Amino acid sequence: MPGPFPGRLSTIHRADSVDPDSEKINLAAVQQMMRDGMLAFTGDKDIRDAWARFFVPEDVVGIKINASGAPNINSSPEIVGEIAKNLVAVGVKPENIWVHERFQSQVNTVNYAAFLPNGAHVVTADTMGYDPYTYVEVSFFGEDDTRSNLQRLVSERLTKIVNVPNMKDHGASGVTGCLKNIAYGEYSNVARSHYSNDTHTLSFIGTLASMEPLRSRTVLNVMDGLKGVWHGGPFAPDKKFRFYPRRIMFGTDPVALDRVLLDVIEEKRREEKAISVWDRSDDSLKPGFRKDPNANNYIREPGHIEYAAGLGLGIADKKKLDIREVKA
Amino acid sequence: MIAALFLAAVIPSIFTSESPTNATDLVKAGIKRVYVPAANIGQWKSSGIEAVPDSELKDYTNIPAPGMKMRADRAAATSIPWVDSNGWRYRRGVKRAYYSNLMAGAAPLAAAEAYAYGAEAVLAPDRADTTATAAMLRFLQSIPPVDLPAVANIGVVDDGSALLGEVLNLLTRRNLLYRIVPQKDPKLELNVELGSEQFPKASAANPSDFAARVREKLSDEKRSLRVYNTSTVIGYLTGSGPRVRLHLLNYARRPAKDVHIRILGAYSKVRLLDSADAQMQAMDVSNHRGGTEFRVPSLQTYTVVDLEK
């Protein structure tokens, strides 16, 4: 990260990609969005050329899903399936495709296997474990366990990662997109960064994401914005806080995608007359975050995106972004 | 670090108000005598186990059941549980303990806890725990005895107050290794005396913050023991020179998975003795930045770790 295309991203919208009432996803629409969005991002004419820019047949590829809000909001299995199909098309063996998350109980609620080629794996850190030798060590609030260890799968087996976050509001970091999905999603012991009303997500997200080998192995981000969460994230069991951007974004630069995500969430919150994710007032710190869009659990830190840019992970200045919008 | 005050490990005894119907399990566990109400002495005569009247427990300190509570009434981002450990009581000087009120499931841990800290203990297990307690006692008897002193980084001058007791409790729960000293001991990395310039009495008003301050002044680099990836496991380190023994107690009912340990010093052999899995071995053993690190795959209740240089 930020890979060969810093600041560049494509975003594709299709109105019939998801039905808001049933939340059922239109597979044919997703397949077309995955193709056209990827081509717009790379500038290629052939979809195999686009994927071959990032993957070779010898690769062992991890697809980092987000299942923290599953089964209500998670990386859509339709999108994950299309990614796997494109990887196989460029020669990656199905047995070298590893869909992964941290917690088994969350992944169990979604049938990813039904969309994957035979031989592909769906695994979690609960069974694969964490690497004792690769960790970020820091004490935020005097916690005794000061280490956050990288998933073993990432450090010991994968050569590349496709990151598939959702478009979500987040009670501590403001939004959760590409950066947080590979930072908090690939390491152990990360919730310790929040305590009382304070959170250290500002610096911790970028620091975790910038660690090797995670940084260099994460070569592509496919942000699943078919469904989204505008308040109560990351879990958002309440349907009234889900919304339907009906879009997918592509890029190698996680900062650029997250910068656009920030605007999407802010715009929706304005529309719903909710406080900004930048609100740091004491008045907003009150109980009821899960139900009240004007209540904060923490002083949120959406500045984590700009902080990550400062670590060299990408471009946060919107004026410098090359945003390729595709109308399906 | 400094090691001192060896306490020899003793297999706990049992108090029971029951008739000797469960004596077979107790005999198998190696229990040679039980404490019983004086009125029951006669029933036990032909059981093969010596029965002792419970009046002899008067010299024992009554201590609470060990365990863990989730504090659902406390709002917090992370659900750090509240661990009820008696380690601090033993480190403060309790040598004979009576666990008189053990709810179902607590007796095996109580037995392990008393054994680990070298206390002479009597347990009054719930009837449902007879088999599990007997299994734990058999395990304790299988552990090769060693004469190893406690390892400490911190000396605590004990003023006898309840407040200092709570400070010791929090130091134990944070796996900060200490020993009670009559006065500051310059051989230790840090000395704590309430009322001193470094540790004014007012600073102990919040014992948790106080323990955090002690840890900060000691620094993590100097800690002889670190325990990662769990908030329910407490370690008690003994030994000196080429050999140390670490006692790991899990205060939760569920096993603690992938508990990662760091002990200062380079040791080449790491051997586990686990109460639930006789085959379990230490994983990911390495010498790393001046310490020995390893992983305990699954810690149900009690694991003894022997390390040698």
XYZ file of C-alpha atoms in Angstrom:
637
model
C 0.000 0.000 0.000
C -0.639 2.412 -1.532
C 0.391 0.239 -4.496
C 0.802 1.261 -8.125
C -2.158 3.695 -8.201
C -1.941 6.122 -5.280
C -4.949 8.413 -5.202
C -6.835 6.552 -7.937
C -10.116 4.753 -7.434
C -13.186 3.742 -9.367
C -16.695 3.733 -8.009
C -19.583 2.022 -9.714
C -23.254 2.413 -8.836
C -26.172 0.286 -10.000
C -29.683 0.966 -8.762
C -30.902 -2.616 -8.977
C -27.912 -4.209 -7.262
C -29.741 -4.678 -3.952
C -33.380 -4.618 -2.917
C -33.693 -2.425 0.195
C -36.761 -4.224 1.486
C -35.485 -7.785 1.341
C -31.771 -6.793 1.249
C -31.408 -9.464 -1.423
C -28.464 -8.919 -3.717
C -28.770 -9.132 -7.496
C -25.939 -11.461 -8.513
C -26.043 -10.562 -12.217
C -25.799 -6.864 -11.331
C -22.855 -7.506 -9.010
C -21.045 -9.479 -11.716
C -21.401 -6.581 -14.133
C -20.320 -4.047 -11.475
C -17.268 -6.115 -10.593
C -16.216 -6.250 -14.231
C -16.884 -2.628 -15.213
C -15.607 -1.181 -11.955
C -12.323 -3.052 -12.161
C -11.811 -2.107 -15.801
C -12.485 1.549 -15.026
C -10.000 1.415 -12.190
C -7.103 -0.096 -14.155
C -7.954 1.344 -17.588
C -7.721 -2.108 -19.144
C -10.111 -3.476 -21.779
C -9.904 -7.133 -20.782
C -10.907 -8.111 -17.269
C -8.193 -10.777 -17.103
C -5.541 -8.155 -17.848
C -6.925 -6.036 -15.002
C -6.631 -8.822 -12.433
C -3.317 -10.043 -13.853
C -1.789 -6.683 -12.916
C -1.967 -7.777 -9.302
C -1.952 -11.571 -9.211
C 0.103 -14.385 -10.741
C -0.782 -18.089 -10.800
C 1.705 -18.903 -8.047
C 0.075 -16.526 -5.568
C -1.589 -17.633 -2.369
C -4.332 -15.032 -2.013
C -6.214 -14.025 1.102
C -9.593 -12.361 0.736
C -10.025 -10.326 3.907
C -13.735 -10.085 4.446
C -15.592 -8.093 7.083
C -18.054 -10.126 9.120
C -18.221 -8.008 12.267
C -21.869 -7.110 11.592
C -22.841 -10.453 10.072
C -25.344 -11.592 9.068
C -26.926 -8.133 8.736
C -23.959 -6.348 7.215
C -20.823 -8.080 5.952
C -18.723 -8.488 2.832
C -21.269 -9.825 0.361
C -20.585 -13.430 -0.612
C -21.586 -12.475 -4.168
C -18.669 -10.016 -4.340
C -16.281 -12.423 -2.629
C -17.305 -15.097 -5.114
C -16.618 -12.805 -8.062
C -13.180 -11.972 -6.690
C -12.389 -15.670 -6.377
C -13.657 -16.305 -9.906
C -11.353 -13.593 -11.286
C -8.397 -14.965 -9.352
C -8.983 -18.424 -10.795
C -9.279 -16.870 -14.256
C -5.726 -15.540 -14.004
C -4.428 -18.930 -12.846
C -4.586 -18.825 -9.054
C -5.457 -22.305 -7.807
C -8.722 -22.500 -5.832
C -6.869 -24.208 -2.976
C -4.657 -21.125 -2.766
C -7.611 -18.823 -2.079
C -8.207 -18.121 1.602
C -11.290 -16.158 2.618
C -10.574 -15.116 6.176
C -11.725 -13.166 9.201
C -10.975 -13.175 12.920
C -14.027 -14.704 14.572
C -15.578 -18.041 13.623
C -18.954 -17.282 15.195
C -19.424 -14.328 12.838
C -18.313 -16.151 9.705
C -20.593 -19.074 10.519
C -23.614 -16.859 9.858
C -22.802 -16.328 6.154
C -22.535 -19.035 3.501
C -19.395 -17.905 1.659
C -18.559 -21.434 0.543
C -21.596 -21.501 -1.733
C -20.053 -18.758 -3.881
C -16.504 -20.090 -3.979
C -14.827 -22.617 -6.271
C -14.264 -26.089 -4.848
C -11.054 -26.162 -2.861
C -11.112 -22.557 -1.684
C -10.919 -22.082 2.080
C -13.014 -20.091 4.542
C -11.049 -19.775 7.782
C -10.719 -17.626 10.888
C -7.990 -16.708 13.307
C -9.917 -18.589 15.972
C -8.556 -21.759 14.416
C -5.523 -20.535 12.445
C -4.083 -18.512 15.318
C -1.847 -15.473 15.547
C 1.860 -15.085 14.834
C 3.782 -14.814 18.118
C 6.671 -13.063 16.390
C 4.849 -10.341 14.448
C 3.094 -7.822 16.637
C 2.622 -4.165 17.476
C 3.433 -3.479 21.119
C 1.887 -0.482 22.842
C 0.127 0.333 26.096
C -2.823 2.716 25.776
C -4.539 2.663 29.149
C -2.202 0.540 31.253
C -3.604 -2.735 29.935
C -1.406 -5.683 30.791
C -1.587 -7.349 27.395
C 0.320 -4.847 25.298
C 0.667 -6.881 22.121
C -1.512 -7.102 19.039
C -0.373 -10.045 16.935
C -0.830 -10.474 13.201
C -2.853 -13.437 11.947
C -0.588 -16.404 11.204
C -2.277 -16.890 7.870
C -1.083 -13.467 6.748
C 2.497 -13.763 7.926
C 3.115 -17.420 7.146
C 1.047 -18.382 4.124
C -0.391 -15.577 2.016
C 1.515 -13.782 -0.719
C -1.270 -11.307 -1.578
C -4.441 -9.955 0.033
C -7.633 -8.531 -1.457
C -9.303 -6.369 1.159
C -13.131 -6.350 1.078
C -14.514 -3.908 3.670
C -18.028 -2.556 3.932
C -19.187 1.063 3.984
C -19.823 1.637 7.654
C -20.011 4.208 10.351
C -17.939 3.311 13.420
C -18.489 4.407 17.002
C -14.786 4.847 17.738
C -13.024 5.570 14.453
C -15.816 7.511 12.733
C -15.938 5.207 9.746
C -14.642 1.707 9.115
C -13.421 0.949 5.641
C -10.236 -0.329 4.033
C -7.759 0.743 6.694
C -9.656 -0.542 9.671
C -10.611 -3.827 8.000
C -6.996 -4.818 7.528
C -5.751 -3.195 10.733
C -8.223 -4.257 13.395
C -9.313 -7.159 11.211
C -5.936 -8.863 10.843
C -4.598 -8.470 14.413
C -5.495 -9.771 17.857
C -6.267 -7.708 20.943
C -7.306 -4.471 19.269
C -10.458 -3.456 21.191
C -8.153 -2.391 24.021
C -7.623 0.892 22.169
C -11.043 2.077 23.391
C -11.644 2.856 27.051
C -14.183 5.075 28.734
C -14.839 7.843 26.182
C -11.371 7.739 24.683
C -10.084 5.815 21.719
C -6.635 5.549 20.201
C -7.928 4.625 16.785
C -6.401 7.842 15.436
C -2.897 6.405 15.422
C -3.441 2.675 15.982
C -5.286 1.918 12.725
C -2.586 3.341 10.483
C 0.207 1.893 12.588
C -1.213 -1.631 12.340
C -1.879 -1.274 8.598
C 1.642 -0.054 7.935
C 3.273 -3.116 9.481
C 5.038 -5.588 7.232
C 4.259 -8.036 5.774
C 0.637 -6.872 5.875
C 1.351 -3.602 4.108
C 3.070 -5.006 1.047
C 0.807 -8.045 0.722
C -2.417 -6.021 0.598
C -2.503 -5.232 -3.108
C -6.151 -4.496 -3.865
C -9.192 -3.064 -2.083
C -12.744 -3.805 -3.197
C -15.107 -1.810 -0.989
C -18.545 -3.390 -0.749
C -21.027 -0.527 -0.632
C -24.070 -2.446 -1.768
C -25.347 -2.044 1.765
C -23.998 0.351 4.376
C -24.342 1.466 7.984
C -24.776 5.151 8.712
C -25.002 4.840 12.502
C -24.334 2.266 15.213
C -21.426 0.640 13.413
C -19.686 -1.597 13.159
C -22.374 -4.072 14.276
C -25.616 -2.236 13.480
C -28.235 -4.876 14.149
C -30.934 -2.210 13.767
C -32.131 -2.051 10.154
C -33.122 1.596 10.457
C -29.418 2.496 10.511
C -28.606 0.532 7.378
C -28.733 2.231 3.981
C -28.121 1.226 0.412
C -25.430 3.101 -1.512
C -25.574 0.275 -4.118
C -21.994 0.810 -5.150
C -18.633 -0.908 -5.208
C -15.291 0.906 -5.113
C -11.919 -0.355 -6.360
C -8.391 0.859 -5.616
C -4.938 -0.020 -4.386
C -4.849 3.060 -2.142
C -6.829 2.362 1.077
C -6.575 5.976 2.204
C -8.168 7.301 -0.985
C -11.103 4.885 -0.729
C -11.630 5.651 2.943
C -11.535 9.382 2.236
C -14.444 8.936 -0.188
C -16.201 6.635 2.301
C -16.006 9.404 4.895
C -18.008 11.709 2.614
C -20.582 8.991 1.903
C -21.227 8.410 5.610
C -21.213 12.123 6.461
C -23.657 12.922 3.670
C -26.046 10.206 4.817
C -25.794 11.349 8.442
C -26.548 14.935 7.395
C -29.565 13.682 5.475
C -30.733 11.857 8.619
C -30.018 14.961 10.761
C -27.451 13.087 12.826
C -24.371 14.698 14.328
C -21.188 14.633 12.300
C -18.655 11.862 12.881
C -16.292 14.761 13.592
C -18.406 15.909 16.561
C -16.144 15.996 19.627
C -18.451 17.826 22.017
C -19.052 16.615 25.545
C -22.793 17.042 25.002
C -22.748 14.225 22.471
C -21.039 11.808 24.857
C -24.038 10.132 26.382
C -25.586 6.689 26.731
C -27.674 5.257 23.936
C -25.252 5.190 21.007
C -26.812 2.031 19.605
C -30.212 3.686 19.250
C -29.580 7.420 19.130
C -27.696 8.820 16.107
C -26.915 11.942 18.124
C -25.138 10.058 20.886
C -21.453 9.168 20.900
C -19.815 6.389 22.906
C -16.379 7.822 22.248
C -14.818 10.935 20.898
C -14.585 9.556 17.378
C -11.379 9.713 15.388
C -12.121 9.939 11.647
C -8.765 11.710 11.430
C -7.244 8.231 11.362
C -7.496 8.391 7.566
C -5.341 11.499 7.301
C -3.001 10.052 9.922
C -2.532 6.960 7.729
C -1.748 9.210 4.792
C 1.015 10.682 6.937
C 2.442 7.185 7.290
C 2.645 6.941 3.502
C -0.264 4.551 3.107
C -2.059 6.709 0.543
C -3.536 10.072 -0.375
C -6.177 11.738 1.791
C -6.376 15.091 0.033
C -9.566 14.828 -2.004
C -8.389 17.417 -4.515
C -5.578 15.054 -5.467
C -7.756 11.991 -5.961
C -8.458 10.524 -9.389
C -12.029 9.296 -8.904
C -13.433 7.365 -11.853
C -17.199 7.205 -11.546
C -18.990 4.550 -13.559
C -22.723 4.573 -14.134
C -24.013 1.097 -14.690
C 14.827 -10.128 40.054
C 15.280 -11.785 43.380
C 14.016 -15.070 44.711
C 13.115 -15.749 48.308
C 10.834 -17.416 50.786
C 10.252 -20.900 49.598
C 6.914 -22.454 50.464
C 6.794 -26.219 50.072
C 3.850 -27.486 48.022
C 1.285 -29.459 49.997
C -1.579 -31.535 48.630
C -4.853 -30.030 49.909
C -7.134 -31.934 52.233
C -10.894 -32.258 52.106
C -13.663 -31.321 54.499
C -16.908 -33.185 54.055
C -20.121 -33.400 56.013
C -21.159 -36.397 53.909
C -21.003 -40.041 54.832
C -18.029 -41.972 53.396
C -19.892 -43.050 50.213
C -17.483 -41.101 48.070
C -14.437 -42.444 49.867
C -13.337 -44.529 46.876
C -12.645 -41.418 44.840
C -10.857 -39.845 47.762
C -8.680 -42.924 48.274
C -7.808 -42.946 44.567
C -6.867 -39.305 44.834
C -4.425 -40.159 47.572
C -6.429 -38.499 50.317
C -5.368 -40.118 53.535
C -7.473 -38.052 55.847
C -10.561 -35.878 55.765
C -11.971 -33.271 58.086
C -15.499 -34.103 59.186
C -17.986 -32.843 61.780
C -17.146 -34.459 65.100
C -20.487 -36.281 65.087
C -19.531 -38.102 61.861
C -16.192 -39.483 62.999
C -17.636 -42.907 63.693
C -18.975 -43.337 60.139
C -15.493 -43.020 58.697
C -13.749 -45.618 60.826
C -13.903 -48.399 58.226
C -13.434 -46.143 55.170
C -9.671 -46.470 54.945
C -9.347 -42.733 55.427
C -8.467 -41.105 58.688
C -11.231 -38.772 59.833
C -10.265 -35.684 61.818
C -12.774 -33.518 63.676
C -13.334 -30.145 62.043
C -12.506 -28.444 65.310
C -8.903 -28.730 64.150
C -9.663 -26.201 61.416
C -9.803 -23.377 63.937
C -6.248 -22.348 63.077
C -7.022 -22.107 59.379
C -7.828 -18.827 57.666
C -11.208 -18.906 55.998
C -10.772 -17.669 52.452
C -13.226 -17.177 49.592
C -13.665 -19.282 46.501
C -11.434 -18.373 43.581
C -13.066 -17.631 40.269
C -14.101 -14.967 37.834
C -17.023 -12.573 37.540
C -18.150 -10.735 34.459
C -19.153 -7.283 35.630
C -22.077 -6.605 33.382
C -23.099 -3.662 35.552
C -19.897 -1.795 34.697
C -19.895 0.024 31.376
C -16.680 -0.500 29.456
C -15.571 -0.912 25.886
C -13.775 -4.113 26.635
C -15.183 -6.742 28.951
C -12.237 -7.283 31.271
C -13.483 -9.709 33.899
C -13.056 -9.410 37.618
C -10.784 -12.181 38.878
C -11.159 -13.404 42.452
C -7.714 -14.722 43.311
C -6.299 -15.552 46.722
C -2.726 -15.279 45.493
C -2.255 -12.013 47.345
C -3.438 -13.587 50.590
C -0.833 -16.307 50.270
C 1.879 -13.835 49.308
C 0.895 -11.767 52.346
C 1.460 -14.709 54.631
C -1.547 -17.027 54.834
C -0.111 -20.507 55.190
C -3.147 -22.531 56.268
C -6.329 -21.875 54.332
C -9.833 -23.220 54.599
C -11.970 -22.902 51.472
C -15.244 -23.387 53.334
C -17.650 -22.043 50.723
C -16.903 -23.484 47.320
C -19.700 -23.287 44.780
C -19.965 -26.069 42.206
C -17.007 -26.017 39.847
C -14.682 -24.059 42.135
C -12.940 -26.822 44.088
C -10.410 -27.962 41.450
C -9.201 -24.386 40.980
C -9.073 -23.849 44.745
C -6.958 -26.985 45.117
C -4.593 -25.850 42.377
C -4.383 -22.321 43.759
C -3.438 -23.459 47.246
C -0.926 -25.951 45.874
C 0.683 -23.393 43.566
C 1.292 -20.943 46.393
C 2.485 -23.633 48.769
C -0.354 -23.275 51.266
C -1.697 -26.037 53.458
C -5.348 -25.992 52.462
C -8.568 -27.723 53.309
C -11.363 -27.679 50.734
C -15.064 -28.160 51.247
C -16.059 -29.086 47.680
C -19.577 -29.099 46.360
C -20.836 -32.671 46.043
C -20.916 -32.302 42.240
C -17.180 -31.682 42.237
C -16.052 -34.898 43.903
C -14.722 -36.508 40.745
C -13.141 -33.343 39.343
C -11.550 -32.509 42.682
C -10.171 -36.019 43.003
C -8.721 -35.732 39.487
C -7.070 -32.433 40.362
C -5.608 -33.870 43.571
C -4.195 -36.825 41.606
C -2.645 -34.363 39.182
C -1.104 -32.353 42.017
C 0.413 -35.536 43.415
C 1.943 -36.318 40.027
C 3.865 -33.053 39.853
C 7.550 -33.613 40.648
C 8.220 -31.651 43.838
C 10.922 -28.999 43.669
C 12.355 -26.623 46.229
C 12.235 -23.306 44.426
C 11.819 -19.877 45.975
C 9.367 -17.227 44.753
C 10.625 -14.759 42.162
C 9.966 -11.080 42.856
C 10.719 -7.797 41.112
C 9.001 -5.632 43.706
C 9.290 -5.405 47.466
C 6.176 -4.273 49.315
C 6.404 -2.982 52.872
C 3.183 -4.238 54.425
C 1.459 -1.815 56.817
C -1.208 -4.418 57.532
C -4.000 -2.240 56.194
C -6.976 -3.386 54.171
C -6.017 -0.796 51.576
C -2.623 -2.379 51.058
C -4.346 -5.748 50.822
C -6.323 -4.482 47.861
C -3.133 -3.091 46.324
C -1.549 -6.551 46.657
C -4.644 -8.079 45.096
C -4.334 -5.804 42.077
C -0.592 -6.410 41.770
C -1.291 -10.147 41.717
C -3.998 -9.789 39.106
C -1.651 -7.771 36.899
C 0.998 -10.471 37.185
C 3.409 -8.132 38.915
C 5.745 -10.267 41.009
C 6.326 -9.015 44.522
C 7.225 -10.148 47.984
C 6.518 -8.692 51.374
C 9.592 -7.084 52.886
C 10.078 -5.644 56.387
C 11.899 -2.683 54.886
C 13.026 -1.541 51.444
C 15.267 -4.115 49.821
C 17.881 -2.562 47.508
C 18.327 -5.888 45.709
C 14.839 -5.606 44.232
C 14.099 -3.527 41.136
C 11.416 -1.504 42.947
C 10.201 -1.052 46.499
C 6.712 0.082 47.404
C 5.983 1.660 50.771
C 2.700 3.454 51.307
C 3.352 6.907 52.689
C 6.735 7.254 51.041
C 7.495 10.171 48.741
C 7.231 7.906 45.709
C 3.989 6.272 46.847
C 1.931 8.656 49.016
C -1.020 7.096 50.822
C -3.504 9.158 48.829
C -2.234 7.531 45.646
C -3.602 4.172 46.802
C -7.169 5.459 46.978
C -7.709 3.734 43.642
C -5.798 0.446 44.003
C -6.096 -0.319 40.285
C -4.488 2.984 39.329
C -1.920 2.419 42.033
C -0.992 -0.980 40.596
C -0.711 0.622 37.166
C 1.653 3.218 38.615
C 3.768 0.516 40.234
C 4.003 -1.252 36.900
C 4.991 1.962 35.148
C 7.744 2.677 37.670
C 9.064 -0.861 37.395
C 8.770 -0.851 33.559
C 7.650 -3.823 31.529
C 11.204 -4.561 30.406
C 12.203 -5.493 33.962
C 9.248 -7.751 34.636
C 10.282 -11.372 35.096
C 6.885 -12.558 33.882
C 4.490 -11.362 31.200
C 1.227 -13.063 30.339
C -0.426 -12.244 27.007
C -3.711 -13.013 25.260
C -5.763 -13.585 28.385
C -7.237 -11.573 31.206
C -8.136 -14.558 33.380
C -4.766 -16.260 33.909
C -2.524 -15.464 36.848
C 1.047 -16.661 36.988
C 3.233 -17.374 40.002
C 6.908 -17.727 39.203
C 9.381 -19.615 41.366
C 13.016 -20.525 40.880
C 16.496 -19.183 40.599
C 19.541 -19.672 38.435
C 19.201 -22.392 35.823
C 15.734 -23.564 36.728
C 12.369 -21.913 37.202
C 8.849 -23.206 37.665
C 5.845 -21.178 36.581
C 2.388 -21.920 37.969
C -0.422 -20.765 35.662
C -3.951 -20.620 37.067
C -6.977 -19.922 34.888
C -9.737 -18.342 36.946
C -12.348 -18.671 34.194
C -14.503 -21.749 33.647
C -13.692 -21.761 29.937
C -10.188 -22.703 28.851
C -7.840 -19.839 28.045
C -6.622 -20.448 24.497
C -3.163 -19.639 23.154
C -1.844 -18.061 26.325
C 1.487 -16.479 25.453
C 4.150 -16.288 28.149
C 7.377 -14.334 28.417
C 9.911 -15.044 31.160
C 13.091 -13.021 31.529
C 16.217 -15.041 30.814
C 17.168 -17.578 28.166
C 15.943 -21.110 28.864
C 16.431 -23.966 26.444
C 13.932 -26.482 27.853
C 10.253 -25.724 28.412
C 8.075 -28.528 29.768
C 4.349 -28.299 30.471
C 2.374 -30.287 33.020
C -1.300 -29.590 32.518
C -4.152 -30.695 34.733
C -6.493 -31.388 31.792
C -4.191 -32.556 29.005
C -1.207 -34.725 29.833
C 0.012 -34.551 26.228
C 0.041 -30.793 25.897
C 3.337 -29.222 24.909
C 4.654 -25.690 24.828
C 4.430 -24.209 21.326
C 6.353 -21.444 19.557
C 9.204 -21.637 22.059
C 11.823 -18.965 21.370
C 14.459 -16.846 22.997
C 13.410 -13.320 22.175
C 14.888 -9.984 23.321
C 16.404 -11.317 26.527
C 13.483 -13.539 27.437
C 12.037 -16.950 26.781
C 8.643 -16.960 25.114
C 6.212 -19.766 24.469
C 2.549 -20.493 23.961
C 0.277 -22.666 26.083
C -2.318 -23.909 23.563
C -5.169 -24.378 26.013
C -5.219 -23.732 29.737
C -8.260 -25.258 31.405
C -7.444 -24.755 35.084
C -3.826 -25.270 36.053
C -0.596 -25.666 34.139
C 2.863 -26.056 35.630
C 5.727 -24.974 33.396
C 9.275 -26.102 34.146
C 12.045 -24.219 32.392
C 15.731 -25.093 32.405
C 18.766 -23.386 30.937
